[in-house]
Amino acid sequence: MIAELFYRRQALILGTLSMIGLLVFWQIAVDGGLINPFFISTPSEVWTEFLAQFEDGQVGANVGATLYCFVWSMGLATVVGIVLGMLAGWFSDVEAALEPFIWFKYSAPTVAFYPLFVAWLGYGTPTIIAIAFLFALTPIYANTLSGIKNTDRDLARAARSFGAKPLDVFLQVALPGSVPVMMAGLRLGVGRALTGVVVAELFGANAGLGYAITYYGQLMQTTKMMVSIVIVILLGVILTQILSFLESKTDSWRVDSGR
Amino acid sequence: MAQIEIRDLGIDYRKPKSNEVFSAVDSVDLSIEKGEFVTIVGSSGCGKSTLLMAMAGLVNLSRGSIRIDGKEVTGPGRDRAVVFQEASLLPWRSVRGNVKFGLEMQRWSGGDLNERAMQMIRLVGLGRFSDYHPHQLSGGMRQRVNIARALAVDPDVLLMDEPFGALDAQTREIMGTELLRIWERHKKTALFVTHDIDEAIFLADKIVVMGRNPGHIKEVINVDLPRPRDEAVLDSEPFHDLRKRLRAHLAEDMSSMQLVKEVA
């Protein structure tokens, strides 16, 4: 019975065990004097500090500021990425015209544009949103593009045989067929947008998780800094999981369960 | 005049790399009467599917013309519907959604779409499965949906491109009988491409035998087997004679294939 349960959930159980193992090792290594707590703090201290920061409203304020930028940047990247991706996937001329920019985006680190955005938008929220937007844009654009471009030719032909106009083929065949790939792009985009927000906050902000990390980092208050790092990790996991869930909802028709 | 008139038809393709032109179909003349069931048979590469797709208006003609009821074919039209080989159902739509698809594309105005679709789904024997999705159906059932989708738009001509090609022999035979049962009801003009000799004879009033290099018509054979037909006809004397005749044709093609080394 327990063995069966173990096999069914093997990956989850092993993953959880290794996480707990790491936390225990971390705590013991510091308590036993193997590592100086200055460098890494301890799980118990981080937890205590988390409760304290939660109580005095810091956690709420930082998470709120980060999520605000995240939602804006992800929202913009979703709209722009999907619209451009659809145009480029459908019209090969648009794809060719956009290609160089995508190359730039792939080869140059987006953070390199940071000073430019500061010059245009100043320190703070607008610049953070702009950087995170650029972080998230590429996978959303690229996935939408490939989804539309790789429209099943047989399906498109079948539609045309019934007199479908190009717009019908786009709306009824290309678009619904691309939804799962687009969702995968959004899932990647969510991770990138969060990274973008936090990275931009590290450089210049007056609130947010990234800001808290640099702030306490410069003060060498490792425990306080670790609280925000852990929250960033959890936030990333939760947001990505939500998107994975939505993704699995939209491509149920791709599962070949009945064959 | 016959319902479908094909005159001196030629279809050329340009090979993508070498830019070399090759003829998929050449000098095809064919007349098909209203209500006839015509099968087109030939070995692979004889242009039989290309010919069908040209009738569907999905392929550009290089020479000659195709007229249906006197009207020149320049593209897909409401007078025709195509049943494709396989996997041409929209995987995200249910059986009913797929059957409605053709009606939606044609901006069907002949009454309630749902009702029309359900009627066709029942006709092909899938009444209980109207809410299923294609991935939940067997290959044979999927092709029934494909047929229902084509019949739903009430075409004058039904074009079928090896619709049972991916099915096992058993299912294939059942589907052939089913197809005839459905066809007997309306006797729409039907064109059916296949490489299966028995299937070609079993279904046909008229068999068009095609050969390769370039695709052309070798012979048109009339089939005088009585209708309605069932599996018993497969063992009859005339059926055996026809089978022998078709085999000889295809064997000839196979041997010429070995002489001319094809560059795919």
Coordinates of C-alpha atoms in Angstrom, one line a residue:
Chain A
M1 CA 0.0 0.0 0.0
I2 CA 2.7 2.5 1.0
A3 CA 5.0 1.1 -1.6
E4 CA 2.4 1.6 -4.2
L5 CA 1.8 5.2 -3.1
F6 CA 5.5 5.7 -3.3
Y7 CA 5.8 4.5 -6.8
R8 CA 2.9 6.6 -8.1
R9 CA 4.2 9.8 -6.6
Q10 CA 7.9 8.9 -6.7
A11 CA 9.1 12.1 -8.4
L12 CA 7.2 14.3 -5.9
I13 CA 8.3 12.4 -2.9
L14 CA 12.0 12.2 -3.9
G15 CA 11.9 15.9 -4.7
T16 CA 10.4 16.8 -1.4
L17 CA 12.9 14.6 0.5
S18 CA 15.9 16.2 -1.2
M19 CA 14.5 19.7 -0.4
I20 CA 14.1 18.7 3.2
G21 CA 17.5 17.1 3.1
L22 CA 19.1 20.4 1.9
L23 CA 17.3 22.4 4.6
V24 CA 18.4 20.0 7.4
F25 CA 22.0 19.9 6.0
W26 CA 22.0 23.7 5.8
Q27 CA 20.9 24.1 9.4
I28 CA 23.3 21.4 10.7
A29 CA 26.2 22.7 8.8
V30 CA 25.8 26.2 10.3
D31 CA 24.9 25.0 13.8
G32 CA 27.9 22.6 13.7
G33 CA 30.2 25.5 12.8
L34 CA 31.1 24.2 9.3
I35 CA 29.9 27.4 7.7
N36 CA 29.9 30.9 9.0
P37 CA 26.2 32.0 9.3
F38 CA 27.2 35.4 8.0
F39 CA 27.4 34.0 4.5
I40 CA 24.2 32.0 4.4
S41 CA 22.2 32.4 7.6
T42 CA 20.1 29.4 8.6
P43 CA 16.6 28.1 7.7
S44 CA 15.3 28.7 11.2
E45 CA 16.6 32.3 11.3
V46 CA 15.2 33.0 7.9
W47 CA 11.8 31.7 9.0
T48 CA 11.8 33.9 12.1
E49 CA 12.9 36.9 10.1
F50 CA 10.2 36.2 7.5
L51 CA 7.6 36.3 10.2
A52 CA 9.0 39.6 11.5
Q53 CA 9.0 41.2 8.1
F54 CA 5.6 39.8 7.4
E55 CA 4.3 41.4 10.6
D56 CA 5.8 44.9 10.0
G57 CA 4.4 44.9 6.4
Q58 CA 7.7 44.7 4.6
V59 CA 6.8 41.5 2.9
G60 CA 3.5 42.8 1.7
A61 CA 5.0 46.0 0.4
N62 CA 7.8 44.3 -1.4
V63 CA 5.7 41.6 -2.9
G64 CA 3.1 44.1 -3.9
A65 CA 5.7 46.4 -5.7
T66 CA 7.3 43.5 -7.5
L67 CA 3.9 42.0 -8.5
Y68 CA 2.8 45.4 -9.8
C69 CA 5.7 45.6 -12.2
F70 CA 5.4 41.9 -13.0
V71 CA 1.7 42.2 -14.0
W72 CA 2.3 45.3 -16.1
S73 CA 5.4 43.9 -17.9
M74 CA 3.8 40.5 -18.4
G75 CA 0.6 42.0 -19.6
L76 CA 2.3 44.2 -22.2
A77 CA 4.6 41.4 -23.3
T78 CA 1.6 39.1 -23.8
V79 CA -0.3 41.6 -25.9
V80 CA 2.7 42.8 -28.0
G81 CA 4.3 39.3 -28.2
I82 CA 1.1 37.6 -29.4
V83 CA 0.1 40.3 -31.8
L84 CA 3.6 40.5 -33.4
G85 CA 3.9 36.7 -33.3
M86 CA 0.6 36.2 -35.1
L87 CA 1.5 38.8 -37.8
A88 CA 4.9 37.3 -38.3
G89 CA 3.6 33.7 -38.3
W90 CA 1.0 34.5 -40.9
F91 CA 2.9 37.0 -43.1
S92 CA 6.4 35.8 -43.9
D93 CA 7.4 39.4 -44.9
V94 CA 6.6 40.6 -41.4
E95 CA 8.7 37.7 -40.0
A96 CA 11.7 38.7 -42.2
A97 CA 11.3 42.3 -41.2
L98 CA 11.3 41.5 -37.5
E99 CA 14.1 38.9 -37.7
P100 CA 17.1 41.2 -37.0
F101 CA 15.5 42.5 -33.8
I102 CA 15.0 39.0 -32.6
W103 CA 18.6 38.2 -33.3
F104 CA 19.7 41.2 -31.3
K105 CA 17.4 40.1 -28.5
Y106 CA 18.9 36.6 -28.5
S107 CA 22.5 37.7 -28.7
A108 CA 22.7 40.8 -26.6
P109 CA 21.9 40.6 -22.9
T110 CA 18.7 42.6 -22.3
V111 CA 20.2 44.2 -19.1
A112 CA 22.6 46.0 -21.3
F113 CA 19.8 48.3 -22.3
Y114 CA 19.2 49.2 -18.7
P115 CA 21.1 52.6 -18.7
L116 CA 19.3 53.6 -21.9
F117 CA 15.9 53.0 -20.2
V118 CA 17.1 54.9 -17.2
A119 CA 17.9 57.8 -19.5
W120 CA 14.5 57.7 -21.1
L121 CA 12.3 56.7 -18.2
G122 CA 14.3 57.5 -15.1
Y123 CA 15.0 55.2 -12.1
G124 CA 12.1 53.2 -10.8
T125 CA 8.9 51.5 -11.9
P126 CA 8.7 52.5 -15.7
T127 CA 12.2 51.3 -16.3
I128 CA 11.7 48.1 -14.4
I129 CA 8.6 47.4 -16.4
A130 CA 10.4 48.1 -19.6
I131 CA 13.3 45.8 -18.8
A132 CA 11.0 43.0 -17.7
F133 CA 8.8 43.5 -20.7
L134 CA 11.8 42.9 -23.0
F135 CA 12.8 39.8 -20.9
A136 CA 9.4 38.2 -21.4
L137 CA 8.7 39.3 -24.9
T138 CA 11.0 36.9 -26.8
P139 CA 9.5 33.5 -25.8
I140 CA 6.0 34.7 -26.2
Y141 CA 6.7 36.1 -29.6
A142 CA 8.7 33.1 -30.7
N143 CA 6.2 30.6 -29.6
T144 CA 3.2 32.4 -31.1
L145 CA 5.2 32.7 -34.4
S146 CA 6.1 29.1 -34.6
G147 CA 2.5 28.0 -33.6
I148 CA 0.9 30.0 -36.4
K149 CA 3.6 29.3 -38.9
N150 CA 3.5 25.5 -38.4
T151 CA -0.3 25.4 -39.0
D152 CA -1.2 21.9 -40.1
R153 CA -1.3 22.1 -43.9
D154 CA -3.7 19.2 -44.2
L155 CA -6.2 21.0 -41.9
A156 CA -5.7 24.3 -43.8
R157 CA -6.4 22.5 -47.1
A158 CA -9.4 20.7 -45.7
A159 CA -10.8 24.1 -44.6
R160 CA -10.1 25.7 -48.0
S161 CA -11.9 22.8 -49.7
F162 CA -15.0 24.0 -47.8
G163 CA -14.5 27.5 -49.2
A164 CA -12.7 28.9 -46.1
K165 CA -11.3 32.4 -46.8
P166 CA -7.8 33.1 -45.5
L167 CA -9.3 34.8 -42.4
D168 CA -11.3 31.7 -41.7
V169 CA -8.2 29.5 -41.9
F170 CA -6.5 31.9 -39.6
L171 CA -9.3 32.1 -37.0
Q172 CA -10.6 28.6 -37.2
V173 CA -7.4 26.5 -37.9
A174 CA -4.2 28.4 -37.3
L175 CA -5.2 30.2 -34.1
P176 CA -6.9 27.4 -32.1
G177 CA -4.1 25.0 -33.2
S178 CA -1.5 27.4 -31.8
V179 CA -3.0 27.9 -28.4
P180 CA -1.0 25.2 -26.6
V181 CA 2.3 26.5 -28.0
M182 CA 1.3 30.0 -27.1
M183 CA 0.5 28.9 -23.6
A184 CA 4.0 27.3 -23.3
G185 CA 5.4 30.6 -24.5
L186 CA 3.5 32.5 -21.8
R187 CA 4.8 30.0 -19.2
L188 CA 8.4 30.7 -20.2
G189 CA 7.5 34.4 -20.3
V190 CA 6.2 34.5 -16.7
G191 CA 9.6 33.2 -15.5
R192 CA 11.5 35.7 -17.6
A193 CA 9.2 38.6 -16.6
L194 CA 9.8 37.9 -12.9
T195 CA 13.5 37.6 -13.5
G196 CA 13.4 40.9 -15.4
V197 CA 11.6 42.7 -12.6
V198 CA 13.9 41.4 -9.9
V199 CA 17.1 42.1 -11.9
A200 CA 15.9 45.7 -12.7
E201 CA 15.0 46.2 -9.0
L202 CA 18.5 45.2 -8.0
F203 CA 19.8 48.2 -10.0
G204 CA 17.5 50.9 -9.0
A205 CA 14.2 50.9 -7.1
N206 CA 12.7 52.1 -3.9
A207 CA 10.5 49.1 -3.2
G208 CA 10.2 45.5 -4.3
L209 CA 11.9 42.2 -3.6
G210 CA 14.9 42.9 -5.8
Y211 CA 15.3 46.2 -4.0
A212 CA 15.1 44.5 -0.6
I213 CA 17.8 42.0 -1.7
T214 CA 20.3 44.7 -2.7
Y215 CA 19.4 46.9 0.3
Y216 CA 20.0 44.2 2.9
G217 CA 22.9 42.8 0.8
Q218 CA 24.7 46.1 1.0
L219 CA 24.1 46.2 4.7
M220 CA 25.5 42.7 4.9
Q221 CA 22.3 41.5 6.7
T222 CA 22.2 38.0 5.2
T223 CA 19.2 36.7 7.0
K224 CA 17.0 39.7 6.0
M225 CA 18.2 39.4 2.4
M226 CA 17.6 35.6 2.3
V227 CA 13.9 36.3 3.2
S228 CA 13.4 38.1 -0.1
I229 CA 15.4 35.6 -2.1
V230 CA 13.2 32.8 -0.8
I231 CA 10.1 34.7 -1.6
V232 CA 11.3 35.4 -5.2
I233 CA 11.9 31.6 -5.6
L234 CA 8.4 30.7 -4.3
L235 CA 6.8 33.4 -6.4
G236 CA 8.4 32.1 -9.5
V237 CA 7.4 28.5 -8.7
I238 CA 3.8 29.5 -8.0
L239 CA 3.4 31.7 -11.1
T240 CA 5.0 29.1 -13.4
Q241 CA 2.8 26.3 -11.9
I242 CA -0.4 28.4 -12.5
L243 CA 0.7 28.7 -16.2
S244 CA 1.5 25.0 -16.4
F245 CA -1.9 24.2 -15.2
L246 CA -3.6 26.5 -17.7
E247 CA -1.4 25.0 -20.4
S248 CA -2.5 21.5 -19.6
K249 CA -6.1 22.7 -19.7
T250 CA -5.8 24.1 -23.2
D251 CA -4.1 21.1 -24.9
S252 CA -6.2 18.3 -23.7
W253 CA -7.2 17.5 -27.3
R254 CA -3.5 16.8 -28.0
V255 CA -3.5 13.8 -25.7
D256 CA -3.8 10.6 -27.7
S257 CA -5.5 8.7 -24.9
G258 CA -8.1 6.9 -27.0
R259 CA -5.9 5.5 -29.7
Chain B
M1 CA -23.3 16.7 -71.7
A2 CA -21.8 14.8 -68.8
Q3 CA -21.8 16.4 -65.3
I4 CA -18.1 16.5 -65.1
E5 CA -16.0 17.2 -68.3
I6 CA -12.3 17.1 -68.1
R7 CA -10.5 18.1 -71.3
D8 CA -6.8 17.8 -72.1
L9 CA -5.9 18.4 -68.5
G10 CA -2.3 18.9 -67.5
I11 CA -0.8 19.8 -64.2
D12 CA 2.9 20.6 -63.8
Y13 CA 5.0 21.0 -60.7
R14 CA 8.2 22.8 -60.3
K15 CA 10.6 20.9 -58.1
P16 CA 11.7 23.2 -55.3
K17 CA 15.4 22.7 -55.5
S18 CA 16.3 22.0 -59.1
N19 CA 13.6 24.3 -60.5
E20 CA 12.9 21.5 -62.9
V21 CA 9.4 21.1 -64.2
F22 CA 7.7 17.8 -64.1
S23 CA 4.3 16.7 -65.1
A24 CA 2.1 15.2 -62.5
V25 CA -0.8 14.7 -64.8
D26 CA -0.9 15.1 -68.6
S27 CA -3.5 14.9 -71.4
V28 CA -6.3 13.7 -69.3
D29 CA -9.8 13.5 -70.8
L30 CA -12.6 12.2 -68.8
S31 CA -16.4 12.5 -68.6
I32 CA -18.4 11.5 -65.6
E33 CA -22.2 11.3 -65.6
K34 CA -24.5 12.5 -62.8
G35 CA -24.9 10.0 -60.1
E36 CA -22.0 7.8 -61.2
F37 CA -19.6 6.2 -58.7
V38 CA -16.2 6.5 -60.2
T39 CA -13.0 5.0 -58.7
I40 CA -9.6 6.1 -59.7
V41 CA -6.9 3.5 -59.3
G42 CA -3.2 3.4 -60.0
S43 CA 0.2 2.8 -58.4
S44 CA 1.7 5.6 -56.3
G45 CA 2.9 8.6 -58.2
C46 CA 0.4 8.2 -61.1
G47 CA -1.2 11.5 -60.3
K48 CA -4.6 10.1 -59.1
S49 CA -4.7 12.3 -56.0
T50 CA -3.5 15.3 -58.0
L51 CA -6.4 14.8 -60.4
L52 CA -8.9 14.6 -57.6
M53 CA -7.4 17.8 -55.9
A54 CA -7.7 19.6 -59.3
M55 CA -11.4 18.7 -59.4
A56 CA -11.7 20.0 -55.8
G57 CA -10.2 23.3 -57.0
L58 CA -7.2 23.0 -54.7
V59 CA -4.5 22.6 -57.4
N60 CA -3.8 25.0 -60.2
L61 CA -4.2 23.7 -63.7
S62 CA -1.4 24.1 -66.2
R63 CA -3.3 23.1 -69.3
G64 CA -6.9 22.1 -70.2
S65 CA -10.0 22.6 -68.2
I66 CA -12.4 20.9 -65.8
R67 CA -16.1 21.8 -66.1
I68 CA -18.8 20.7 -63.6
D69 CA -22.3 21.2 -64.8
G70 CA -20.9 23.4 -67.5
K71 CA -19.1 25.7 -65.1
E72 CA -15.3 25.9 -65.2
V73 CA -13.6 25.0 -61.9
T74 CA -11.4 27.8 -60.7
G75 CA -11.3 27.0 -57.0
P76 CA -13.2 25.2 -54.2
G77 CA -17.0 25.5 -54.5
R78 CA -20.2 24.6 -52.8
D79 CA -21.0 22.0 -55.5
R80 CA -18.2 19.8 -54.3
A81 CA -16.9 18.4 -51.0
V82 CA -13.8 16.5 -50.2
V83 CA -13.2 13.5 -47.9
F84 CA -9.4 13.5 -47.1
Q85 CA -7.1 10.7 -46.4
E86 CA -6.9 11.1 -42.6
A87 CA -6.1 13.5 -39.8
S88 CA -8.0 16.3 -41.5
L89 CA -10.4 16.7 -38.6
L90 CA -9.8 19.6 -36.2
P91 CA -8.5 17.9 -33.1
W92 CA -9.9 20.6 -30.8
R93 CA -13.4 20.2 -32.1
S94 CA -15.9 17.5 -31.1
V95 CA -17.4 15.2 -33.7
R96 CA -20.4 17.6 -34.0
G97 CA -18.1 20.6 -34.1
N98 CA -16.2 19.0 -37.0
V99 CA -19.3 18.2 -39.0
K100 CA -20.5 21.7 -38.4
F101 CA -17.1 23.1 -39.6
G102 CA -17.8 22.7 -43.3
L103 CA -21.3 24.2 -42.9
E104 CA -19.8 27.2 -41.1
M105 CA -17.2 27.7 -43.7
Q106 CA -19.8 27.7 -46.4
R107 CA -22.0 30.1 -44.4
W108 CA -24.7 27.5 -44.6
S109 CA -28.2 29.0 -44.6
G110 CA -30.3 25.8 -44.9
G111 CA -31.6 25.8 -41.3
D112 CA -30.1 24.9 -37.9
L113 CA -26.5 23.9 -38.0
N114 CA -26.7 21.6 -35.0
E115 CA -29.6 19.7 -36.3
R116 CA -28.1 19.3 -39.8
A117 CA -24.8 18.1 -38.2
M118 CA -26.6 15.6 -35.9
Q119 CA -28.6 14.2 -38.9
M120 CA -25.3 13.5 -40.7
I121 CA -23.6 12.0 -37.7
R122 CA -26.5 9.6 -37.2
L123 CA -26.4 8.8 -40.9
V124 CA -22.8 7.6 -40.6
G125 CA -23.7 5.7 -37.4
L126 CA -22.0 7.9 -34.8
G127 CA -25.0 9.2 -33.0
R128 CA -23.7 8.3 -29.6
F129 CA -20.3 9.8 -30.2
S130 CA -21.2 13.4 -31.2
D131 CA -19.5 14.9 -28.2
Y132 CA -16.3 12.9 -28.5
H133 CA -13.1 14.4 -29.8
P134 CA -11.1 12.9 -32.7
H135 CA -8.3 11.5 -30.5
Q136 CA -11.0 9.4 -28.7
L137 CA -12.1 7.7 -31.9
S138 CA -10.7 4.8 -33.9
G139 CA -9.4 5.4 -37.4
G140 CA -12.6 4.1 -38.9
M141 CA -14.8 6.3 -36.8
R142 CA -12.7 9.3 -37.7
Q143 CA -13.3 8.6 -41.4
R144 CA -17.0 8.4 -40.8
V145 CA -16.8 11.9 -39.3
N146 CA -14.9 13.0 -42.4
I147 CA -17.6 11.6 -44.6
A148 CA -20.4 13.2 -42.5
R149 CA -18.6 16.5 -42.7
A150 CA -18.5 16.3 -46.5
L151 CA -22.1 15.1 -46.9
A152 CA -23.4 17.8 -44.5
V153 CA -22.8 20.6 -47.0
D154 CA -25.0 18.6 -49.5
P155 CA -22.5 18.7 -52.4
D156 CA -23.4 17.6 -56.0
V157 CA -20.1 15.9 -56.3
L158 CA -18.3 14.0 -53.5
L159 CA -14.5 13.7 -53.9
M160 CA -12.7 11.1 -51.8
D161 CA -8.9 10.9 -51.6
E162 CA -8.0 7.4 -50.3
P163 CA -10.3 7.9 -47.4
F164 CA -9.7 4.4 -46.1
G165 CA -6.0 4.2 -46.9
A166 CA -4.9 4.2 -43.3
L167 CA -7.4 1.6 -42.1
D168 CA -6.8 -2.1 -41.6
A169 CA -8.2 -4.5 -44.2
Q170 CA -11.2 -5.5 -42.0
T171 CA -12.3 -2.0 -41.2
R172 CA -11.7 -1.0 -44.7
E173 CA -14.2 -3.6 -46.0
I174 CA -16.8 -2.5 -43.5
M175 CA -16.3 1.1 -44.4
G176 CA -16.7 0.3 -48.1
T177 CA -20.0 -1.4 -47.5
E178 CA -21.1 1.5 -45.3
L179 CA -20.1 4.0 -47.9
L180 CA -22.2 2.3 -50.5
R181 CA -25.2 2.1 -48.1
I182 CA -24.9 5.9 -47.5
W183 CA -24.3 6.6 -51.2
E184 CA -27.4 4.6 -52.3
R185 CA -29.6 7.0 -50.5
H186 CA -28.7 10.1 -52.5
K187 CA -26.7 8.7 -55.4
K188 CA -24.5 11.8 -55.5
T189 CA -21.8 11.7 -58.1
A190 CA -18.8 10.2 -56.3
L191 CA -15.1 10.1 -57.1
F192 CA -13.0 7.8 -55.0
V193 CA -9.2 7.5 -55.3
T194 CA -7.6 4.3 -54.1
H195 CA -4.7 2.0 -54.7
D196 CA -6.7 -1.0 -53.5
I197 CA -7.9 -3.0 -56.5
D198 CA -10.8 -4.8 -54.6
E199 CA -12.0 -1.5 -53.2
A200 CA -11.9 0.1 -56.6
I201 CA -14.1 -2.6 -58.2
F202 CA -16.4 -3.1 -55.2
L203 CA -17.5 0.6 -55.1
A204 CA -17.4 1.5 -58.8
D205 CA -19.8 2.0 -61.7
K206 CA -16.7 3.0 -63.6
I207 CA -13.0 2.5 -62.9
V208 CA -10.4 4.9 -64.2
V209 CA -7.0 3.2 -64.4
M210 CA -4.1 5.6 -64.3
G211 CA -0.4 5.1 -65.2
R212 CA 2.8 7.0 -64.4
N213 CA 5.3 9.3 -66.1
P214 CA 3.4 11.5 -66.5
G215 CA 0.2 10.6 -64.9
H216 CA -2.3 9.7 -67.6
I217 CA -5.5 7.6 -68.0
K218 CA -4.7 4.1 -69.3
E219 CA -8.2 2.7 -69.4
V220 CA -11.7 3.4 -68.2
I221 CA -13.5 0.2 -67.3
N222 CA -17.3 -0.1 -66.8
V223 CA -18.4 -2.3 -63.9
D224 CA -21.7 -4.0 -64.4
L225 CA -22.0 -5.7 -61.1
P226 CA -25.6 -5.4 -59.8
R227 CA -26.4 -3.0 -56.9
P228 CA -26.9 -3.0 -54.0
R229 CA -23.7 -4.8 -53.4
D230 CA -22.4 -6.7 -50.4
E231 CA -19.3 -8.7 -49.6
A232 CA -20.7 -11.7 -51.6
V233 CA -19.9 -9.9 -54.8
L234 CA -16.2 -10.2 -54.0
D235 CA -16.3 -13.9 -54.8
S236 CA -18.3 -13.6 -58.1
E237 CA -16.9 -14.5 -61.5
P238 CA -17.1 -11.0 -63.1
F239 CA -15.4 -9.5 -60.0
H240 CA -12.5 -12.0 -60.5
D241 CA -12.1 -11.1 -64.1
L242 CA -12.0 -7.4 -63.3
R243 CA -9.5 -8.0 -60.6
K244 CA -7.3 -9.9 -63.1
R245 CA -7.5 -7.1 -65.6
L246 CA -6.6 -4.4 -63.1
R247 CA -3.7 -6.5 -61.7
A248 CA -2.2 -6.7 -65.1
H249 CA -2.4 -3.0 -65.5
L250 CA -0.7 -2.3 -62.2
A251 CA 1.9 -5.0 -62.7
E252 CA 2.8 -3.4 -66.0
D253 CA 3.4 -0.1 -64.2
M254 CA 5.5 -1.8 -61.5
S255 CA 7.8 -3.3 -64.1
S256 CA 8.2 0.0 -66.0
M257 CA 9.0 1.6 -62.6
Q258 CA 12.0 -0.6 -62.2
L259 CA 13.3 0.4 -65.6
V260 CA 12.9 4.1 -65.1
K261 CA 14.8 5.0 -62.0
E262 CA 12.8 7.6 -60.3
V263 CA 14.4 10.6 -58.6
A264 CA 12.0 11.4 -55.8

